[in-house]
Amino acid sequence: MGRRGRMILQGSMSCQFVQEFISAYLDNRLTDAERNSVVSHMASCRECAALHGRMAQVRENLRSLPIALAPAKLTTDLQVLASKEIVRRRHMGSASALLGFWAGHARLVIDNLMRPLAAPVAGGLASALFMFGMLVPYLGLLRIPANDKPTALHTETSVENAGDFGSRASEDTLIEVQIDGQGRMVDYSVLQGQMNSDVGNLLLFTTYTAFEDRAISSRPATLFLQPASSRIVIRRSRIVVKG
Amino acid sequence: MADSRLFDINPETAVELSPGGEDTRLANALREGSEEAYELLVARFQQPVYNLVYRLMTDPGDSYDVVQEVFLKVFRNIGTFRSQSSLKTWIYRIAVNEVHNYRRWFFRHRRQEVVLEDEGEGGKNFGDTVPDRGRSPYDYALDGEKRVMIEDALSRINPMFRAAVVLRDVEDLSYEEIAVVLDISLGTVKSRITRGRDAMRHQLEGRLEPEPQLQWDVAAG
């Protein structure tokens, strides 16, 4: 038996031990022997008796605290929470239901991610298409077969008179010429061969079919009956005569 | 689907009808996804859990969110309830742990938030002059200064001791139930309640009027 046990039996507990027991005494958690020792000590010790009174007061004060009432909205929120949990639990019941649940969940997440982007993306795409449509005729990207006779939606330009002054080509030459809607050369590039005076003369004096000069069926470089720029490739071949 | 006759929807009487068998039936119905069981669980434990969380929180204004977290965990983990303890102590244990988690989160994150300083009152911060307990001045006048002092003292003591004292004196749980809720031994429960009440006594010393001195009679023991 320990020192505390002996003191309890002898009814000679010190103030320190009694003060440790006061809380349990208030809750009626002491053995009969402990309880008798505490009571007899407090009968003779004003300090411990006063402490007991103050501890009892603390306990009563805590017990007198009113119940903190839950906000009315909490019930609704908890019921919503419960409903979601019920749905989740039911969806977790089988493998197919679980798969369906996660597929639906993924769809919802993707939908929520895409929805804010839908309007800007659609607007941007429409704007880009519009701009592209506006620029296509000027980019020379639209290639329609030259023999578009039945509809005559598009006609190519052609060389009316090659400006060759009898000079002989020293080598094969391939030139791409950019023609505007009025049949005038606006740019060129030599694709094959050298740029020399012969080629320069050729470019300077070559004339192309012009819009005003031809009947509708042969109008050069038109797009929907309107004059349009076009490109033409001129090949100049070197002729070698033997003998 | 759970049999509706198994449950008493009235929370007043339902609390009285909560021996182990009733808890087990309720837990089983919850596992089966019975709407009625969920409704009963909310009706029965919403108020006690809110009161417990409110008393344990350093800032009771956040009790609302914590209670929702508690119920979410209860719903999600009802499958782990094993009927070795009552449903009440199991839920209280979740609530105490959730308050503990929230307190840790609070000290990690919100501590660094800027506090509004009032230069005119010797450095007292905004929280000191206007306690944010979600109460109106009318409530303060109605409840009285004493209650405010007790709540203030309670909020100042060590959270470990506060939990034991609140479970004992506010929630009226037995020592055995407190041991289950806090997952500690009976001896530790006794010790924490003693320390908690002692801390409360020190906090309230000189602030409340003393009770009349009790007279002791040896023969009465």
CSV table of C-alpha atoms in Angstrom, one decimal:
chain,number,residue,atom,x,y,z
A,1,MET,CA,0.0,0.0,0.0
A,2,GLY,CA,1.4,3.4,-1.0
A,3,ARG,CA,1.7,6.5,1.1
A,4,ARG,CA,-1.5,7.9,-0.3
A,5,GLY,CA,-3.4,4.8,0.6
A,6,ARG,CA,-2.1,4.8,4.1
A,7,MET,CA,-3.1,8.5,4.5
A,8,ILE,CA,-6.5,7.8,3.2
A,9,LEU,CA,-7.0,4.9,5.7
A,10,GLN,CA,-5.7,7.0,8.5
A,11,GLY,CA,-7.8,10.0,7.5
A,12,SER,CA,-4.7,12.2,7.6
A,13,MET,CA,-4.6,13.5,4.0
A,14,SER,CA,-2.6,16.6,3.4
A,15,CYS,CA,-4.1,19.7,1.7
A,16,GLN,CA,-2.3,18.9,-1.5
A,17,PHE,CA,-3.9,15.4,-1.8
A,18,VAL,CA,-7.3,16.7,-0.8
A,19,GLN,CA,-7.1,19.5,-3.4
A,20,GLU,CA,-6.4,16.9,-6.1
A,21,PHE,CA,-9.5,14.9,-5.0
A,22,ILE,CA,-11.9,17.8,-4.8
A,23,SER,CA,-12.8,17.7,-8.5
A,24,ALA,CA,-13.5,13.9,-8.4
A,25,TYR,CA,-15.3,14.4,-5.1
A,26,LEU,CA,-17.7,16.9,-6.8
A,27,ASP,CA,-18.4,14.2,-9.5
A,28,ASN,CA,-18.9,11.5,-6.9
A,29,ARG,CA,-16.0,9.6,-8.3
A,30,LEU,CA,-14.2,8.7,-5.0
A,31,THR,CA,-14.3,5.5,-3.1
A,32,ASP,CA,-16.0,5.6,0.3
A,33,ALA,CA,-12.6,5.7,2.1
A,34,GLU,CA,-11.4,8.6,-0.1
A,35,ARG,CA,-14.6,10.4,0.3
A,36,ASN,CA,-14.6,10.1,4.1
A,37,SER,CA,-11.0,11.3,4.3
A,38,VAL,CA,-11.8,14.4,2.1
A,39,VAL,CA,-14.9,15.3,4.1
A,40,SER,CA,-13.1,14.9,7.4
A,41,HIS,CA,-10.2,17.0,6.2
A,42,MET,CA,-12.4,19.8,4.9
A,43,ALA,CA,-14.2,19.9,8.2
A,44,SER,CA,-11.0,20.9,9.9
A,45,CYS,CA,-9.3,22.9,7.1
A,46,ARG,CA,-10.9,26.2,6.1
A,47,GLU,CA,-8.6,26.6,3.1
A,48,CYS,CA,-9.5,23.3,1.5
A,49,ALA,CA,-13.2,23.9,2.3
A,50,ALA,CA,-13.0,27.3,0.6
A,51,LEU,CA,-11.3,25.7,-2.4
A,52,HIS,CA,-14.1,23.1,-2.5
A,53,GLY,CA,-16.6,25.9,-2.5
A,54,ARG,CA,-14.9,27.7,-5.4
A,55,MET,CA,-14.5,24.5,-7.4
A,56,ALA,CA,-18.2,23.8,-6.9
A,57,GLN,CA,-19.0,27.3,-8.0
A,58,VAL,CA,-16.9,26.8,-11.2
A,59,ARG,CA,-18.7,23.6,-11.9
A,60,GLU,CA,-22.1,25.2,-11.4
A,61,ASN,CA,-21.1,28.1,-13.6
A,62,LEU,CA,-20.2,25.7,-16.4
A,63,ARG,CA,-23.4,23.8,-16.0
A,64,SER,CA,-25.4,27.0,-16.1
A,65,LEU,CA,-24.1,27.9,-19.6
A,66,PRO,CA,-27.0,28.0,-22.0
A,67,ILE,CA,-27.1,25.7,-25.0
A,68,ALA,CA,-25.6,27.3,-28.0
A,69,LEU,CA,-28.5,27.1,-30.5
A,70,ALA,CA,-27.6,25.9,-33.9
A,71,PRO,CA,-28.5,28.3,-36.7
A,72,ALA,CA,-31.7,27.4,-38.5
A,73,LYS,CA,-29.8,27.3,-41.8
A,74,LEU,CA,-27.6,24.5,-40.5
A,75,THR,CA,-30.4,22.0,-40.6
A,76,THR,CA,-31.0,22.8,-44.3
A,77,ASP,CA,-27.3,22.6,-45.1
A,78,LEU,CA,-26.9,19.3,-43.3
A,79,GLN,CA,-29.9,17.8,-45.1
A,80,VAL,CA,-28.5,18.9,-48.4
A,81,LEU,CA,-25.2,17.3,-47.4
A,82,ALA,CA,-27.0,14.1,-46.4
A,83,SER,CA,-28.9,14.0,-49.8
A,84,LYS,CA,-25.6,14.3,-51.7
A,85,GLU,CA,-24.1,11.6,-49.6
A,86,ILE,CA,-27.1,9.3,-50.2
A,87,VAL,CA,-26.7,9.8,-53.9
A,88,ARG,CA,-23.0,9.2,-53.7
A,89,ARG,CA,-23.5,6.0,-51.6
A,90,ARG,CA,-26.1,4.6,-54.0
A,91,HIS,CA,-23.8,5.3,-57.0
A,92,MET,CA,-21.0,3.4,-55.2
A,93,GLY,CA,-23.2,0.3,-55.0
A,94,SER,CA,-22.0,-1.6,-58.1
A,95,ALA,CA,-19.1,-1.4,-60.5
A,96,SER,CA,-21.2,-0.2,-63.4
A,97,ALA,CA,-22.9,2.4,-61.2
A,98,LEU,CA,-19.6,3.5,-59.9
A,99,LEU,CA,-18.3,3.8,-63.5
A,100,GLY,CA,-21.4,5.7,-64.5
A,101,PHE,CA,-21.0,8.0,-61.5
A,102,TRP,CA,-17.4,8.8,-62.3
A,103,ALA,CA,-18.2,9.3,-66.1
A,104,GLY,CA,-21.0,11.7,-65.2
A,105,HIS,CA,-18.7,13.4,-62.7
A,106,ALA,CA,-16.0,13.8,-65.4
A,107,ARG,CA,-18.5,15.1,-67.9
A,108,LEU,CA,-19.6,17.7,-65.4
A,109,VAL,CA,-16.1,18.8,-64.7
A,110,ILE,CA,-15.2,19.1,-68.4
A,111,ASP,CA,-18.5,20.8,-69.1
A,112,ASN,CA,-17.8,23.3,-66.2
A,113,LEU,CA,-14.3,23.9,-67.5
A,114,MET,CA,-15.4,24.4,-71.1
A,115,ARG,CA,-18.5,26.5,-70.6
A,116,PRO,CA,-16.6,29.7,-69.7
A,117,LEU,CA,-14.4,29.2,-72.7
A,118,ALA,CA,-17.2,28.4,-75.2
A,119,ALA,CA,-18.3,32.0,-76.0
A,120,PRO,CA,-14.7,33.5,-76.4
A,121,VAL,CA,-13.6,30.5,-78.5
A,122,ALA,CA,-16.6,30.5,-80.8
A,123,GLY,CA,-16.3,34.3,-81.2
A,124,GLY,CA,-12.6,34.0,-81.9
A,125,LEU,CA,-13.1,31.3,-84.4
A,126,ALA,CA,-15.9,33.2,-86.2
A,127,SER,CA,-13.6,36.3,-86.3
A,128,ALA,CA,-10.7,34.3,-87.6
A,129,LEU,CA,-12.8,32.7,-90.4
A,130,PHE,CA,-14.2,36.1,-91.4
A,131,MET,CA,-10.7,37.6,-91.5
A,132,PHE,CA,-9.4,34.6,-93.5
A,133,GLY,CA,-12.3,34.9,-95.9
A,134,MET,CA,-11.6,38.5,-96.5
A,135,LEU,CA,-7.9,38.0,-97.1
A,136,VAL,CA,-8.0,34.9,-99.3
A,137,PRO,CA,-8.5,36.7,-102.6
A,138,TYR,CA,-5.4,38.9,-101.9
A,139,LEU,CA,-3.2,36.0,-100.8
A,140,GLY,CA,-3.5,34.2,-104.1
A,141,LEU,CA,-4.3,31.0,-102.4
A,142,LEU,CA,-7.5,30.4,-104.2
A,143,ARG,CA,-6.7,28.1,-107.1
A,144,ILE,CA,-9.5,27.4,-109.5
A,145,PRO,CA,-9.0,25.4,-112.7
A,146,ALA,CA,-8.3,27.7,-115.6
A,147,ASN,CA,-10.9,26.0,-117.9
A,148,ASP,CA,-13.7,27.1,-115.8
A,149,LYS,CA,-15.7,27.9,-118.9
A,150,PRO,CA,-19.3,26.9,-117.9
A,151,THR,CA,-19.4,29.2,-114.9
A,152,ALA,CA,-16.6,31.7,-115.7
A,153,LEU,CA,-16.2,32.3,-112.0
A,154,HIS,CA,-12.5,32.5,-112.4
A,155,THR,CA,-10.3,33.1,-115.4
A,156,GLU,CA,-6.5,33.1,-115.6
A,157,THR,CA,-4.5,35.8,-117.4
A,158,SER,CA,-2.5,34.9,-120.5
A,159,VAL,CA,0.4,36.3,-122.4
A,160,GLU,CA,-0.8,38.4,-125.3
A,161,ASN,CA,2.5,39.3,-126.8
A,162,ALA,CA,5.9,38.1,-125.6
A,163,GLY,CA,8.4,40.9,-125.9
A,164,ASP,CA,11.1,39.0,-127.6
A,165,PHE,CA,13.2,41.1,-130.0
A,166,GLY,CA,14.8,38.3,-131.8
A,167,SER,CA,17.4,37.6,-129.2
A,168,ARG,CA,18.3,34.1,-128.6
A,169,ALA,CA,17.9,32.5,-125.2
A,170,SER,CA,21.3,31.4,-124.0
A,171,GLU,CA,19.7,29.0,-121.4
A,172,ASP,CA,16.3,27.8,-120.2
A,173,THR,CA,14.5,30.3,-118.1
A,174,LEU,CA,11.5,30.0,-115.9
A,175,ILE,CA,10.0,33.2,-114.5
A,176,GLU,CA,6.9,33.7,-112.3
A,177,VAL,CA,5.2,37.0,-112.9
A,178,GLN,CA,2.6,38.6,-110.7
A,179,ILE,CA,0.0,40.5,-112.7
A,180,ASP,CA,-2.5,43.0,-111.2
A,181,GLY,CA,-6.2,43.3,-112.2
A,182,GLN,CA,-5.2,45.8,-115.0
A,183,GLY,CA,-2.9,43.4,-116.7
A,184,ARG,CA,0.3,45.1,-115.4
A,185,MET,CA,3.3,43.3,-114.0
A,186,VAL,CA,3.8,44.2,-110.4
A,187,ASP,CA,6.4,41.6,-109.4
A,188,TYR,CA,8.5,38.7,-110.7
A,189,SER,CA,10.8,36.1,-109.6
A,190,VAL,CA,13.2,34.0,-111.6
A,191,LEU,CA,12.6,30.4,-110.7
A,192,GLN,CA,15.2,28.9,-113.1
A,193,GLY,CA,18.1,30.5,-115.0
A,194,GLN,CA,19.9,33.8,-114.6
A,195,MET,CA,18.5,37.3,-114.6
A,196,ASN,CA,20.1,39.0,-117.6
A,197,SER,CA,19.3,41.7,-120.1
A,198,ASP,CA,17.3,39.3,-122.3
A,199,VAL,CA,15.1,38.3,-119.4
A,200,GLY,CA,14.7,42.0,-118.5
A,201,ASN,CA,13.6,42.9,-122.0
A,202,LEU,CA,11.2,40.0,-121.9
A,203,LEU,CA,9.6,41.2,-118.7
A,204,LEU,CA,9.5,44.9,-119.8
A,205,PHE,CA,7.9,44.3,-123.2
A,206,THR,CA,5.6,41.4,-122.6
A,207,THR,CA,2.0,42.4,-122.5
A,208,TYR,CA,-0.8,40.5,-120.9
A,209,THR,CA,-4.5,40.3,-121.8
A,210,ALA,CA,-6.2,43.2,-120.1
A,211,PHE,CA,-9.6,43.4,-118.7
A,212,GLU,CA,-10.9,45.9,-121.3
A,213,ASP,CA,-9.5,44.2,-124.4
A,214,ARG,CA,-11.3,40.9,-124.3
A,215,ALA,CA,-14.7,39.4,-124.4
A,216,ILE,CA,-16.1,38.2,-121.2
A,217,SER,CA,-15.2,34.6,-122.0
A,218,SER,CA,-11.6,35.4,-122.2
A,219,ARG,CA,-11.2,38.1,-119.6
A,220,PRO,CA,-7.9,37.6,-117.8
A,221,ALA,CA,-7.6,37.1,-114.1
A,222,THR,CA,-11.2,37.6,-113.0
A,223,LEU,CA,-12.8,36.3,-109.9
A,224,PHE,CA,-16.6,36.4,-109.9
A,225,LEU,CA,-16.4,38.7,-112.9
A,226,GLN,CA,-14.2,41.2,-111.1
A,227,PRO,CA,-10.6,41.9,-112.1
A,228,ALA,CA,-8.2,40.1,-109.8
A,229,SER,CA,-4.5,39.7,-109.4
A,230,SER,CA,-2.9,36.5,-110.6
A,231,ARG,CA,0.3,34.8,-111.3
A,232,ILE,CA,1.7,33.5,-114.6
A,233,VAL,CA,4.7,31.3,-115.2
A,234,ILE,CA,6.7,32.1,-118.4
A,235,ARG,CA,9.1,29.5,-119.8
A,236,ARG,CA,11.7,30.5,-122.3
A,237,SER,CA,13.6,27.6,-123.8
A,238,ARG,CA,17.0,27.6,-125.5
A,239,ILE,CA,16.8,26.2,-129.0
A,240,VAL,CA,19.8,24.3,-130.2
A,241,VAL,CA,20.0,23.7,-134.0
A,242,LYS,CA,22.5,21.1,-135.1
A,243,GLY,CA,24.4,21.5,-138.3
B,1,MET,CA,-34.3,-0.1,-47.2
B,2,ALA,CA,-34.7,0.5,-43.5
B,3,ASP,CA,-38.0,-0.1,-41.8
B,4,SER,CA,-39.5,3.2,-40.8
B,5,ARG,CA,-40.9,1.7,-37.6
B,6,LEU,CA,-37.3,1.2,-36.3
B,7,PHE,CA,-36.8,4.8,-35.8
B,8,ASP,CA,-38.3,7.5,-33.7
B,9,ILE,CA,-38.0,10.7,-35.6
B,10,ASN,CA,-38.7,12.9,-32.6
B,11,PRO,CA,-35.3,13.9,-31.3
B,12,GLU,CA,-36.5,14.5,-27.8
B,13,THR,CA,-37.5,10.9,-27.3
B,14,ALA,CA,-35.0,9.5,-29.7
B,15,VAL,CA,-32.1,10.5,-27.5
B,16,GLU,CA,-33.6,8.5,-24.7
B,17,LEU,CA,-34.0,5.5,-27.0
B,18,SER,CA,-30.3,5.2,-27.9
B,19,PRO,CA,-28.9,2.0,-26.4
B,20,GLY,CA,-26.5,-0.1,-28.5
B,21,GLY,CA,-29.2,-1.9,-30.5
B,22,GLU,CA,-30.8,1.4,-31.6
B,23,ASP,CA,-27.4,2.8,-32.6
B,24,THR,CA,-26.5,-0.4,-34.6
B,25,ARG,CA,-29.8,-0.3,-36.4
B,26,LEU,CA,-29.4,3.4,-37.2
B,27,ALA,CA,-25.8,2.8,-38.4
B,28,ASN,CA,-26.9,-0.1,-40.6
B,29,ALA,CA,-29.7,2.0,-42.1
B,30,LEU,CA,-27.2,4.8,-42.8
B,31,ARG,CA,-24.9,2.3,-44.6
B,32,GLU,CA,-27.8,1.2,-46.7
B,33,GLY,CA,-28.5,4.9,-47.7
B,34,SER,CA,-31.8,5.2,-46.0
B,35,GLU,CA,-33.0,8.8,-46.3
B,36,GLU,CA,-35.0,8.5,-43.1
B,37,ALA,CA,-31.9,7.4,-41.2
B,38,TYR,CA,-29.9,10.4,-42.4
B,39,GLU,CA,-32.8,12.6,-41.4
B,40,LEU,CA,-32.9,11.1,-37.9
B,41,LEU,CA,-29.2,11.4,-37.5
B,42,VAL,CA,-29.2,15.1,-38.3
B,43,ALA,CA,-32.3,15.7,-36.1
B,44,ARG,CA,-30.8,13.9,-33.2
B,45,PHE,CA,-27.2,15.1,-33.2
B,46,GLN,CA,-27.2,18.5,-34.9
B,47,GLN,CA,-27.9,20.5,-31.8
B,48,PRO,CA,-25.6,18.6,-29.3
B,49,VAL,CA,-22.7,18.6,-31.8
B,50,TYR,CA,-23.1,22.3,-32.5
B,51,ASN,CA,-23.2,23.0,-28.8
B,52,LEU,CA,-20.0,20.9,-28.2
B,53,VAL,CA,-18.1,22.5,-31.1
B,54,TYR,CA,-19.2,25.9,-30.1
B,55,ARG,CA,-17.9,25.5,-26.6
B,56,LEU,CA,-14.6,23.9,-27.8
B,57,MET,CA,-13.8,26.5,-30.5
B,58,THR,CA,-11.5,29.4,-29.8
B,59,ASP,CA,-13.5,31.4,-32.3
B,60,PRO,CA,-17.1,30.1,-32.1
B,61,GLY,CA,-17.9,32.0,-35.3
B,62,ASP,CA,-16.4,29.2,-37.2
B,63,SER,CA,-18.5,26.5,-35.5
B,64,TYR,CA,-20.9,26.4,-38.4
B,65,ASP,CA,-18.3,25.2,-40.9
B,66,VAL,CA,-16.7,22.8,-38.5
B,67,VAL,CA,-20.1,21.1,-37.7
B,68,GLN,CA,-20.7,20.6,-41.4
B,69,GLU,CA,-17.2,18.9,-41.7
B,70,VAL,CA,-18.1,16.7,-38.7
B,71,PHE,CA,-21.3,15.5,-40.3
B,72,LEU,CA,-19.6,14.9,-43.6
B,73,LYS,CA,-17.1,12.7,-41.9
B,74,VAL,CA,-19.8,10.9,-40.0
B,75,PHE,CA,-21.7,10.2,-43.2
B,76,ARG,CA,-18.5,9.1,-45.0
B,77,ASN,CA,-17.2,6.9,-42.2
B,78,ILE,CA,-20.3,5.4,-40.8
B,79,GLY,CA,-19.0,2.1,-42.2
B,80,THR,CA,-16.3,2.1,-39.6
B,81,PHE,CA,-18.7,2.4,-36.7
B,82,ARG,CA,-18.4,-0.8,-34.7
B,83,SER,CA,-21.0,-0.4,-32.0
B,84,GLN,CA,-18.3,-0.9,-29.3
B,85,SER,CA,-19.1,2.6,-28.2
B,86,SER,CA,-22.4,4.5,-28.5
B,87,LEU,CA,-23.1,6.5,-31.6
B,88,LYS,CA,-23.1,9.6,-29.5
B,89,THR,CA,-19.5,9.1,-28.2
B,90,TRP,CA,-18.3,8.1,-31.7
B,91,ILE,CA,-19.7,11.3,-33.2
B,92,TYR,CA,-18.4,13.4,-30.3
B,93,ARG,CA,-15.0,11.9,-30.9
B,94,ILE,CA,-15.1,13.0,-34.6
B,95,ALA,CA,-16.2,16.4,-33.5
B,96,VAL,CA,-13.4,16.8,-30.9
B,97,ASN,CA,-10.8,15.7,-33.5
B,98,GLU,CA,-12.3,18.0,-36.1
B,99,VAL,CA,-12.0,21.0,-33.7
B,100,HIS,CA,-8.4,19.9,-33.0
B,101,ASN,CA,-7.7,19.8,-36.7
B,102,TYR,CA,-9.3,23.2,-37.3
B,103,ARG,CA,-7.3,24.7,-34.4
B,104,ARG,CA,-4.1,23.4,-36.0
B,105,TRP,CA,-5.1,24.8,-39.4
B,106,PHE,CA,-6.0,28.1,-37.7
B,107,PHE,CA,-2.6,28.5,-36.1
B,108,ARG,CA,-0.8,27.7,-39.3
B,109,HIS,CA,-2.8,30.0,-41.6
B,110,ARG,CA,-4.9,32.6,-39.9
B,111,ARG,CA,-2.4,33.6,-37.3
B,112,GLN,CA,-0.5,35.4,-40.1
B,113,GLU,CA,-3.5,37.5,-41.0
B,114,VAL,CA,-3.3,41.2,-40.3
B,115,VAL,CA,-5.1,42.3,-37.1
B,116,LEU,CA,-6.9,45.7,-37.1
B,117,GLU,CA,-5.1,47.9,-34.6
B,118,ASP,CA,-6.9,50.5,-32.6
B,119,GLU,CA,-4.2,53.1,-31.7
B,120,GLY,CA,-6.5,55.0,-29.4
B,121,GLU,CA,-7.0,52.2,-26.8
B,122,GLY,CA,-3.4,51.3,-25.9
B,123,GLY,CA,-2.8,48.7,-28.6
B,124,LYS,CA,-6.0,46.6,-27.9
B,125,ASN,CA,-6.9,45.0,-31.1
B,126,PHE,CA,-10.3,44.9,-32.8
B,127,GLY,CA,-11.0,41.4,-31.5
B,128,ASP,CA,-10.7,42.5,-27.9
B,129,THR,CA,-13.1,45.4,-28.2
B,130,VAL,CA,-15.7,43.7,-30.3
B,131,PRO,CA,-15.8,40.0,-29.5
B,132,ASP,CA,-16.9,38.2,-32.6
B,133,ARG,CA,-19.3,35.6,-31.1
B,134,GLY,CA,-22.1,36.2,-33.6
B,135,ARG,CA,-24.2,37.8,-30.9
B,136,SER,CA,-26.1,41.1,-30.9
B,137,PRO,CA,-25.8,43.7,-28.0
B,138,TYR,CA,-29.3,42.6,-27.1
B,139,ASP,CA,-28.0,39.0,-26.5
B,140,TYR,CA,-25.3,40.4,-24.3
B,141,ALA,CA,-27.7,42.4,-22.2
B,142,LEU,CA,-30.0,39.4,-21.9
B,143,ASP,CA,-27.5,36.8,-21.0
B,144,GLY,CA,-25.6,38.9,-18.6
B,145,GLU,CA,-22.0,39.7,-17.9
B,146,LYS,CA,-21.6,36.5,-15.9
B,147,ARG,CA,-22.1,34.2,-18.9
B,148,VAL,CA,-19.7,36.3,-21.0
B,149,MET,CA,-17.0,36.0,-18.3
B,150,ILE,CA,-17.4,32.2,-18.0
B,151,GLU,CA,-17.2,31.8,-21.8
B,152,ASP,CA,-14.2,34.1,-21.9
B,153,ALA,CA,-12.5,32.1,-19.1
B,154,LEU,CA,-13.3,28.8,-20.9
B,155,SER,CA,-11.8,30.1,-24.1
B,156,ARG,CA,-8.6,31.0,-22.3
B,157,ILE,CA,-7.7,27.6,-20.7
B,158,ASN,CA,-5.7,24.9,-22.4
B,159,PRO,CA,-7.7,23.3,-25.2
B,160,MET,CA,-6.8,19.8,-23.8
B,161,PHE,CA,-8.3,20.6,-20.4
B,162,ARG,CA,-11.2,22.6,-22.0
B,163,ALA,CA,-12.3,19.5,-23.9
B,164,ALA,CA,-12.5,17.4,-20.8
B,165,VAL,CA,-14.3,20.1,-18.8
B,166,VAL,CA,-16.8,20.8,-21.5
B,167,LEU,CA,-17.6,17.2,-22.1
B,168,ARG,CA,-18.1,16.7,-18.3
B,169,ASP,CA,-19.8,19.9,-17.2
B,170,VAL,CA,-21.5,21.2,-20.3
B,171,GLU,CA,-22.3,17.9,-22.1
B,172,ASP,CA,-22.7,15.9,-18.9
B,173,LEU,CA,-20.8,12.9,-20.2
B,174,SER,CA,-19.6,10.3,-17.7
B,175,TYR,CA,-15.9,9.8,-17.1
B,176,GLU,CA,-16.0,6.5,-19.1
B,177,GLU,CA,-17.6,8.3,-22.1
B,178,ILE,CA,-15.1,11.1,-21.9
B,179,ALA,CA,-12.3,8.5,-22.0
B,180,VAL,CA,-13.8,7.0,-25.2
B,181,VAL,CA,-14.3,10.4,-26.8
B,182,LEU,CA,-10.8,11.7,-26.0
B,183,ASP,CA,-9.2,8.3,-26.4
B,184,ILE,CA,-7.4,8.5,-23.0
B,185,SER,CA,-7.4,6.5,-19.8
B,186,LEU,CA,-9.8,7.1,-16.9
B,187,GLY,CA,-7.0,8.4,-14.8
B,188,THR,CA,-6.1,11.0,-17.4
B,189,VAL,CA,-9.8,12.0,-17.7
B,190,LYS,CA,-9.9,12.7,-14.0
B,191,SER,CA,-6.6,14.6,-14.1
B,192,ARG,CA,-7.7,16.8,-17.0
B,193,ILE,CA,-11.0,17.6,-15.5
B,194,THR,CA,-9.3,18.6,-12.3
B,195,ARG,CA,-6.7,20.7,-14.1
B,196,GLY,CA,-9.4,22.3,-16.3
B,197,ARG,CA,-11.6,23.3,-13.4
B,198,ASP,CA,-8.6,24.6,-11.5
B,199,ALA,CA,-7.6,26.7,-14.6
B,200,MET,CA,-11.2,28.0,-14.8
B,201,ARG,CA,-11.1,28.9,-11.1
B,202,HIS,CA,-7.9,30.9,-11.7
B,203,GLN,CA,-9.4,32.7,-14.7
B,204,LEU,CA,-12.5,33.6,-12.7
B,205,GLU,CA,-10.8,34.5,-9.5
B,206,GLY,CA,-11.9,37.9,-8.4
B,207,ARG,CA,-14.3,38.3,-11.3
B,208,LEU,CA,-17.3,36.5,-9.9
B,209,GLU,CA,-18.9,36.9,-6.5
B,210,PRO,CA,-17.9,34.0,-4.2
B,211,GLU,CA,-20.5,31.5,-3.1
B,212,PRO,CA,-21.5,31.5,0.6
B,213,GLN,CA,-19.0,29.4,2.7
B,214,LEU,CA,-20.1,25.8,3.2
B,215,GLN,CA,-20.2,24.3,6.7
B,216,TRP,CA,-18.6,20.9,7.1
B,217,ASP,CA,-19.7,18.3,9.5
B,218,VAL,CA,-17.4,15.2,10.1
B,219,ALA,CA,-20.4,13.1,11.1
B,220,ALA,CA,-22.1,13.9,7.7
B,221,GLY,CA,-19.3,12.1,5.8
